[in-house]
Coordinates of C-alpha atoms in Angstrom, one line a residue:
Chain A
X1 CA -19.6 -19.9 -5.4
X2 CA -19.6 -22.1 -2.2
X3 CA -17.4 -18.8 -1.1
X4 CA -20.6 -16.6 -1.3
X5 CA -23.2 -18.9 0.4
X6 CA -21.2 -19.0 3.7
X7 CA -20.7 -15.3 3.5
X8 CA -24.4 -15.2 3.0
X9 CA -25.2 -17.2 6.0
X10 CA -22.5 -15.9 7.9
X11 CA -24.2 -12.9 8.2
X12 CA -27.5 -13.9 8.9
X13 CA -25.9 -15.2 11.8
X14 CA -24.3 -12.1 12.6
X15 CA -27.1 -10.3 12.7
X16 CA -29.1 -12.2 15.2
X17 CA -25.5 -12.1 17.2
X18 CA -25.6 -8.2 17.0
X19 CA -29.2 -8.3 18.5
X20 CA -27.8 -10.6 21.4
X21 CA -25.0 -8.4 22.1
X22 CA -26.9 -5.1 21.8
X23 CA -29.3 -6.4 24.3
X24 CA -26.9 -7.4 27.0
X25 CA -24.8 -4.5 26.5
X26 CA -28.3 -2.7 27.5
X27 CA -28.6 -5.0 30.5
X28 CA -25.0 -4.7 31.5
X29 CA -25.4 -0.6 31.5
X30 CA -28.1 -0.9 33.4
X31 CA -26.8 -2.8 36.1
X32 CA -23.6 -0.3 36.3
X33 CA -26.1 2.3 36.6
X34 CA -27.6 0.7 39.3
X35 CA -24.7 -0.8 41.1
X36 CA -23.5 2.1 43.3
X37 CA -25.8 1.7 46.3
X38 CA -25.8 -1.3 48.6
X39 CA -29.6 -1.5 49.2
X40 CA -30.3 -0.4 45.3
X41 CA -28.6 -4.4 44.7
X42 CA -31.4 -6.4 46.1
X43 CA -33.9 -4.1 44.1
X44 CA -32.1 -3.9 41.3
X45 CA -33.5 -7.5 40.1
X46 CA -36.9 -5.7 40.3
X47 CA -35.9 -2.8 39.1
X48 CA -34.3 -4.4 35.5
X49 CA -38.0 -6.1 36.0
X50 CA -40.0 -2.8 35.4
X51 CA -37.3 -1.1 33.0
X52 CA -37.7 -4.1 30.4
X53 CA -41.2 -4.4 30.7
X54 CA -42.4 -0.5 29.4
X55 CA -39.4 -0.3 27.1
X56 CA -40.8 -4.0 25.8
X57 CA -44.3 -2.6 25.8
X58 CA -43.0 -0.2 22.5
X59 CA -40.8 -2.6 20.9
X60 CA -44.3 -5.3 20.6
X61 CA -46.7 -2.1 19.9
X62 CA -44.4 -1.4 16.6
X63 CA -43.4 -4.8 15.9
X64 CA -46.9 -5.8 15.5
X65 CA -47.3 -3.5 12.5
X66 CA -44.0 -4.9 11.1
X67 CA -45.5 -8.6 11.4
X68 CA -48.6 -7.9 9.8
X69 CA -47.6 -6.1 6.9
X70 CA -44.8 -9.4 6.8
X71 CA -46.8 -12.0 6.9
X72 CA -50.2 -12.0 5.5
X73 CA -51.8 -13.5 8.0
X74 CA -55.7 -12.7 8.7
X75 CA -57.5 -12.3 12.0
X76 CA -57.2 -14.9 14.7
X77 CA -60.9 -15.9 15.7
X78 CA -59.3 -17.6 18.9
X79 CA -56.2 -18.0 22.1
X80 CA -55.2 -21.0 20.1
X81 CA -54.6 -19.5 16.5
X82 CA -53.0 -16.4 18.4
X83 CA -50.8 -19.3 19.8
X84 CA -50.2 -21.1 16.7
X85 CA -49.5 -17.2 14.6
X86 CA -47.2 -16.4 17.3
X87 CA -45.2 -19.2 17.5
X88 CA -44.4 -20.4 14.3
X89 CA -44.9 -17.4 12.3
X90 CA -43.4 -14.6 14.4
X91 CA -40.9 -16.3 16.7
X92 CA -39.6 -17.8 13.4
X93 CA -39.3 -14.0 11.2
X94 CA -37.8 -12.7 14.7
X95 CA -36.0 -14.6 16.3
X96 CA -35.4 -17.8 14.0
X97 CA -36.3 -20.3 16.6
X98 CA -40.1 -22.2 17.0
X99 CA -41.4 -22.3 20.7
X100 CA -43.8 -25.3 21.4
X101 CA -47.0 -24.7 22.8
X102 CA -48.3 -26.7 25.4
X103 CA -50.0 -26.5 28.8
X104 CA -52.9 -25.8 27.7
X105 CA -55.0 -24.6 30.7
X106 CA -58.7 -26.4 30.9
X107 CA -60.7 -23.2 30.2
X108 CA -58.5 -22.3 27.1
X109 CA -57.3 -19.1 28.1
X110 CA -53.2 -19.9 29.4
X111 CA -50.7 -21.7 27.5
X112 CA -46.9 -21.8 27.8
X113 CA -44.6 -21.1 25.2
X114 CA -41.6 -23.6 25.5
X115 CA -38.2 -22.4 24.4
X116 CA -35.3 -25.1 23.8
X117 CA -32.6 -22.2 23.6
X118 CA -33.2 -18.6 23.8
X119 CA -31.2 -16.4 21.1
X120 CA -30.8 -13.6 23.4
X121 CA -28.9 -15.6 25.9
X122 CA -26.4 -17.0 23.9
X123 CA -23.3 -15.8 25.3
X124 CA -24.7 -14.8 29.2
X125 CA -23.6 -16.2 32.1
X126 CA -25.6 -14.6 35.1
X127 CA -23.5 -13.7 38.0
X128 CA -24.3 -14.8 41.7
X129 CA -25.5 -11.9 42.9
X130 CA -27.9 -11.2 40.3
X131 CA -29.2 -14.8 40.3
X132 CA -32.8 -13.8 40.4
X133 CA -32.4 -11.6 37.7
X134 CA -35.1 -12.4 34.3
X135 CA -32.7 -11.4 32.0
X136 CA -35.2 -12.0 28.5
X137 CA -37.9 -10.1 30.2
X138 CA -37.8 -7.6 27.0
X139 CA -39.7 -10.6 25.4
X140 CA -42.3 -10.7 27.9
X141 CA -43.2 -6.8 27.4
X142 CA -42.9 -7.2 23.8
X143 CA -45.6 -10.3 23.8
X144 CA -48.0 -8.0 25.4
X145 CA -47.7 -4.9 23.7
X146 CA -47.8 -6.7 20.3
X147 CA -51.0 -8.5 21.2
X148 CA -52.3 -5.5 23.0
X149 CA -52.6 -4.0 19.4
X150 CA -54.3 -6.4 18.1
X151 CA -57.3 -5.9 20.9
X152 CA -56.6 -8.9 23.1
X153 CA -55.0 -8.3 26.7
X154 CA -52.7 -10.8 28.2
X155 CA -50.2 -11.1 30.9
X156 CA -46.5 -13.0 30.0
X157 CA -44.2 -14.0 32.6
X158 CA -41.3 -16.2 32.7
X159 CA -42.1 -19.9 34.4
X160 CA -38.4 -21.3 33.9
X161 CA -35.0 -20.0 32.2
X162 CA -32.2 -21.5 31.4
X163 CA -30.0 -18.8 33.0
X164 CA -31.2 -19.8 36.0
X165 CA -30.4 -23.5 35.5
X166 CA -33.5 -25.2 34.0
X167 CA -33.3 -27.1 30.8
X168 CA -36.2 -24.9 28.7
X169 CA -37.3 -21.6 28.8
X170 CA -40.7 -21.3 29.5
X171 CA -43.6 -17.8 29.0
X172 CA -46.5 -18.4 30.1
X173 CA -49.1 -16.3 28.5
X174 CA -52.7 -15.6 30.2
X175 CA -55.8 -14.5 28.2
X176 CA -56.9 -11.4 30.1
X177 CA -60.0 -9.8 28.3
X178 CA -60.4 -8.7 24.6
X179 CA -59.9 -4.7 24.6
X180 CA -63.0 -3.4 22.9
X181 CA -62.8 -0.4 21.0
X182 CA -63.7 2.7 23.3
X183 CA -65.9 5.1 21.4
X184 CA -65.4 9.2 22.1
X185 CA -68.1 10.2 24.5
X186 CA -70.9 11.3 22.9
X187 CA -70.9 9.1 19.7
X188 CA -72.7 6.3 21.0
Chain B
X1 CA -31.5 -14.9 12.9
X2 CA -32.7 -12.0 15.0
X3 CA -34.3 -10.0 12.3
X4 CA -33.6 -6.2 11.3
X5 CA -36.4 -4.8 12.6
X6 CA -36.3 -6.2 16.1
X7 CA -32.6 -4.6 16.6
X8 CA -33.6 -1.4 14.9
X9 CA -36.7 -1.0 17.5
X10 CA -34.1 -2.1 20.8
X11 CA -31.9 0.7 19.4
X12 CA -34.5 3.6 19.4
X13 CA -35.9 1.8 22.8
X14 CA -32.0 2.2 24.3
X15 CA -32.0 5.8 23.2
X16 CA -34.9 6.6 24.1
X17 CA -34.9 4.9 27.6
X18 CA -31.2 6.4 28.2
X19 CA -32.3 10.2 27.8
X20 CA -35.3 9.0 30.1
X21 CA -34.0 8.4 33.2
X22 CA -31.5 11.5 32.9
X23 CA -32.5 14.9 33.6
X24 CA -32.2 17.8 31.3
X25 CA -29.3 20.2 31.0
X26 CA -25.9 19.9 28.4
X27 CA -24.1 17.4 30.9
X28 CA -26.2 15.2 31.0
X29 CA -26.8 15.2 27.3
X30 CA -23.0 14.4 26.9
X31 CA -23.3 11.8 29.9
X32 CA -26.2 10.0 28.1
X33 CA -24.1 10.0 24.6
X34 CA -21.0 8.8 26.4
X35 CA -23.4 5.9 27.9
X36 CA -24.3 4.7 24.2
X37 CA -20.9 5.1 22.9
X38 CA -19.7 3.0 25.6
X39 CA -22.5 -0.3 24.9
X40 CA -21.7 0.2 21.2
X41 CA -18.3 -0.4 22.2
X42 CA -19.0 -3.4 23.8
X43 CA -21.1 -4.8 21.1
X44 CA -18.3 -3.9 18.7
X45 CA -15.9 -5.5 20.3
X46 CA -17.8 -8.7 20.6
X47 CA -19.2 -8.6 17.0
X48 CA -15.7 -8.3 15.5
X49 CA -14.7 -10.9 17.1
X50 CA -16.7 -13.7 16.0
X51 CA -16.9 -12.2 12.9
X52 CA -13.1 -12.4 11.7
X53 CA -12.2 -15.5 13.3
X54 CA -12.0 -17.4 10.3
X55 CA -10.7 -14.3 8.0
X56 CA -7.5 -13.7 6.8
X57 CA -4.9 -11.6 8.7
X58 CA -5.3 -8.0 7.7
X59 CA -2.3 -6.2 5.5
X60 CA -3.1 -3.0 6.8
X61 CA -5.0 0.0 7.9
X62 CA -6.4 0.8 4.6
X63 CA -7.1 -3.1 4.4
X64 CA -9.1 -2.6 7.9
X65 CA -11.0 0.0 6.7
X66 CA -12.3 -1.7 3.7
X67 CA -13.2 -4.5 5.8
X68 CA -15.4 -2.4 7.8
X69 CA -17.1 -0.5 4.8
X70 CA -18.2 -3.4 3.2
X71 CA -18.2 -7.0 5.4
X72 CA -19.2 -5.3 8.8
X73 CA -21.4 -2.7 7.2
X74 CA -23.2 -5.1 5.5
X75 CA -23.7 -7.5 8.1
X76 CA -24.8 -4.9 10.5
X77 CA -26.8 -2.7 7.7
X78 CA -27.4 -4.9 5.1
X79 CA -25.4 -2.7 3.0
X80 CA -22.5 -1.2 2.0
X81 CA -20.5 2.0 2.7
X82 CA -21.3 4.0 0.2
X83 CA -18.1 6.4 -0.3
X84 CA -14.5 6.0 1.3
X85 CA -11.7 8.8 1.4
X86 CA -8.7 8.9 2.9
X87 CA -6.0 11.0 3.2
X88 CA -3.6 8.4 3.7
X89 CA -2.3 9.5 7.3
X90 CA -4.7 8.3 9.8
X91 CA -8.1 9.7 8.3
X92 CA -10.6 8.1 6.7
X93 CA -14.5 9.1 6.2
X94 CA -17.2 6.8 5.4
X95 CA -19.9 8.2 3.7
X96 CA -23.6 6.5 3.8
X97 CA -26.2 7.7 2.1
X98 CA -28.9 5.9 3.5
X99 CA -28.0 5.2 7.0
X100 CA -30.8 2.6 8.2
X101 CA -31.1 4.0 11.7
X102 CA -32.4 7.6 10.5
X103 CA -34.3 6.5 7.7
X104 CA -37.5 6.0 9.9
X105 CA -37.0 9.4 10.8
X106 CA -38.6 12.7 9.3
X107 CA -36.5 13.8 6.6
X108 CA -36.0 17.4 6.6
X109 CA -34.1 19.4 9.5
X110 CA -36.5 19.4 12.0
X111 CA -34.7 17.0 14.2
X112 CA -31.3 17.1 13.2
X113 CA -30.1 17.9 16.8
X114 CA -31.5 14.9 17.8
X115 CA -29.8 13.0 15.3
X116 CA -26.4 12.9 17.2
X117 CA -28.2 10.5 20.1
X118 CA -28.9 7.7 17.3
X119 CA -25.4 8.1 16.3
X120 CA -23.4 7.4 19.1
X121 CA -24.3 4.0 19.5
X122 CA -22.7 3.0 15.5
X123 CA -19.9 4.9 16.5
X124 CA -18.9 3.0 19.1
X125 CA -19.7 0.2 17.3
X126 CA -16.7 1.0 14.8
X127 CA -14.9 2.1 17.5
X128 CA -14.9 -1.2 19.6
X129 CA -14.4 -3.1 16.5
X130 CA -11.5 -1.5 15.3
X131 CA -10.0 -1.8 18.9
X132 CA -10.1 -5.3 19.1
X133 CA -8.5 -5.4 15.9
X134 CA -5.2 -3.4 17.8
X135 CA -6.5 -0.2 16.5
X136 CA -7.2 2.9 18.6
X137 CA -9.2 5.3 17.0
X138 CA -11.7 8.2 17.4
X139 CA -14.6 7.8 15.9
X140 CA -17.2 10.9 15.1
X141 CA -20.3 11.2 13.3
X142 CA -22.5 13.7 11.5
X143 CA -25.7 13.8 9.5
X144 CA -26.9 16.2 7.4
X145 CA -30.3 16.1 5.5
X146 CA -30.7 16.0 2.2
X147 CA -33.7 16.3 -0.3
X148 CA -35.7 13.0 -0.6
X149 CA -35.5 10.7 2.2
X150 CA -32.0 10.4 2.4
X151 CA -29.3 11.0 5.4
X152 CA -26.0 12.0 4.5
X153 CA -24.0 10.4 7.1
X154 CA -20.2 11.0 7.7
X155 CA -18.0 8.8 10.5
X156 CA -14.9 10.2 10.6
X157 CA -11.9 7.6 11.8
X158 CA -8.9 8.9 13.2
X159 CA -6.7 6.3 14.1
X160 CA -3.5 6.1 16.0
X161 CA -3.4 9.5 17.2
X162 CA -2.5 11.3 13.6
X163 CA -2.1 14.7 14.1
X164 CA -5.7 16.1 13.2
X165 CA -5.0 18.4 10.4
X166 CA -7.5 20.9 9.7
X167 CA -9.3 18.1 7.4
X168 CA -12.2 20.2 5.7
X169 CA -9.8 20.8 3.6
X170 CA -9.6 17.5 2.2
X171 CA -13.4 17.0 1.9
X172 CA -15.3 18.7 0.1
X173 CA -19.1 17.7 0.9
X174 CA -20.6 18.1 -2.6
X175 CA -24.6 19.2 -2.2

């Protein structure tokens, strides 16, 4: 019996390690693609920047519909639930790990998600020359694009990373407008 | 524990954003294949690895080959190969009826063409794994819809560079 539980939990495991590898296999491609030129090297930091971002746009504009129909949860009336929902509901089904929220900006609109280790870095070492490289920037385009569905704006960015040597990983998220629903001309 | 859903949406993202940034034209379609082949290689390679380091040694191919269909299957797919032949020299084909890549995708054969791109990835996957378990193998995938929402999909393994016999004979793909 004991036999089948680690088998079980083995390969939950597994399967959060196939999502790490998958993603840095993506990353590593990328940078192959990009390596060739000498002058393409010092853009390609910015380049991996505006790849992950679209492609993370369509990951969070389906995920969203996945979470809801998950996890029962009603409409947020404000920033803070959104920040509560998204970390400890949706980091948790996703990812398995609980961000802390804090830095809470004075008018209520920018808070920072705090990461003690990031799943999708688990086995990446970044290389000297790609040392400015945000590596987990898929999360960033995923935040929004989720969010975006749900009629609120925002703008996520990456404050620290352990890659790069801090001891967190920290998103900031910014409250940008609520996206009201545009009516068809002529049906006002 | 990353959850199924996030790696199946990365997976259409990869595909997607590979055929993007590569023009049109039948070399290029190969190119882009060959690109996801090669990460699922990678990934394979890695996953097997931390995956059978606390297993027993394997006894042989055939032993290899069951591994795959139901330990790595499930951990990847959350389920088993459905339907494993063999023809004892060097051939094997797993059979799943309900691959979990395709079956967000429209049943009927509207885009069976397009199936091939979201296969290349899973075969490299079984490709990389079997290498780092000292097997070379070639590794080839096909889909072909059935009625209900259901993909019949076939990876053929041919390992150790058996002499490919003409193997339709040995499998007959019952409708």
């Amino acid at each position: 019996m004991s036999r089948q539980a680690n088998r079980g939990t083995e390969s939950k495991k597994m399967s959060s390690e196939l999502f790490t590898l998958t993603y840095g296999a993506l990353v590593t491609q990328l940078c192959k693609d990009y390596e060739n030129d000498e002058d393409v090297n010092k853009q390609l930091d910015k380049i991996l920047l505006s790849y992950f971002l679209p492609r993370g746009y369509n990951i969070g504009v389906r995920l969203i519909e996945d979470f809801l129909a998950r996890s029962n949860v009603g409409r947020c009336h404000d920033f803070r639930e959104t920040a509560d929902v998204i970390a400890k509901v949706a980091f948790k089904m996703y990812l398995g790990i609980t961000p802390s929220i804090t830095n809470w900006s004075p008018a209520g609109d920018e808070f920072s998600l705090i990461l003690e280790n990031n799943p999708l870095v688990d086995f990446v070492e970044l290389p000297d020359n790609h040392s400015s490289l945000i590596y987990s920037n898929l999360l960033c385009g995923v935040l929004r694009g989720a969010l975006e569905m749900v009629q609120m704006a925002v703008e996520a960015k990456f404050v620290q990373d352990t890659l790069k040597g801090d001891g967190v990983t920290e998103i900031r998220m910014r409250f940008i407008r609520r996206i009201e629903d545009n009516l068809p001309a002529g049906e006002e | 524990m990353a959850d199924e859903a996030l790696f199946l949406l990365l997976h259409n993202e990869m595909v997607s954003g590979v055929y993007k940034s590569a023009e049109q034209g039948e070399v290029e379609n190969g190119r882009c294949i060959t690109k996801l082949e090669n990460m699922g290689f990678r990934v394979g390679q890695g996953l097997i690895e931390r995956f059978t380091k606390d297993t027993a040694r394997f006894k042989d191919e055939l032993d290899i080959m069951k591994f795959i269909c139901k330990d790595f299957w499930t951990t990847v797919f959350k389920k088993q190969i459905d339907n494993l032949r063999t023809n004892h020299q060097g051939i094997y084909v797993l059979q799943d009826n309900k691959f979990r890549l395709l079956t967000q995708m429209s049943a009927g054969k509207q885009y069976l063409e397009h199936a091939s791109k979201y296969l290349a990835f899973t075969c490299g996957l079984i490709r990389g794994g079997l290498s780092n378990l000292g097997i070379k193998s070639i590794v080839t995938a096909e889909v072909s819809s059935m009625p209900a929402c259901q993909r019949l999909f076939l990876l053929q393994v041919t390992l150790n560079n058996s002499r490919i016999i003409n193997y339709s004979r040995y499998f007959i793909i019952n409708d």
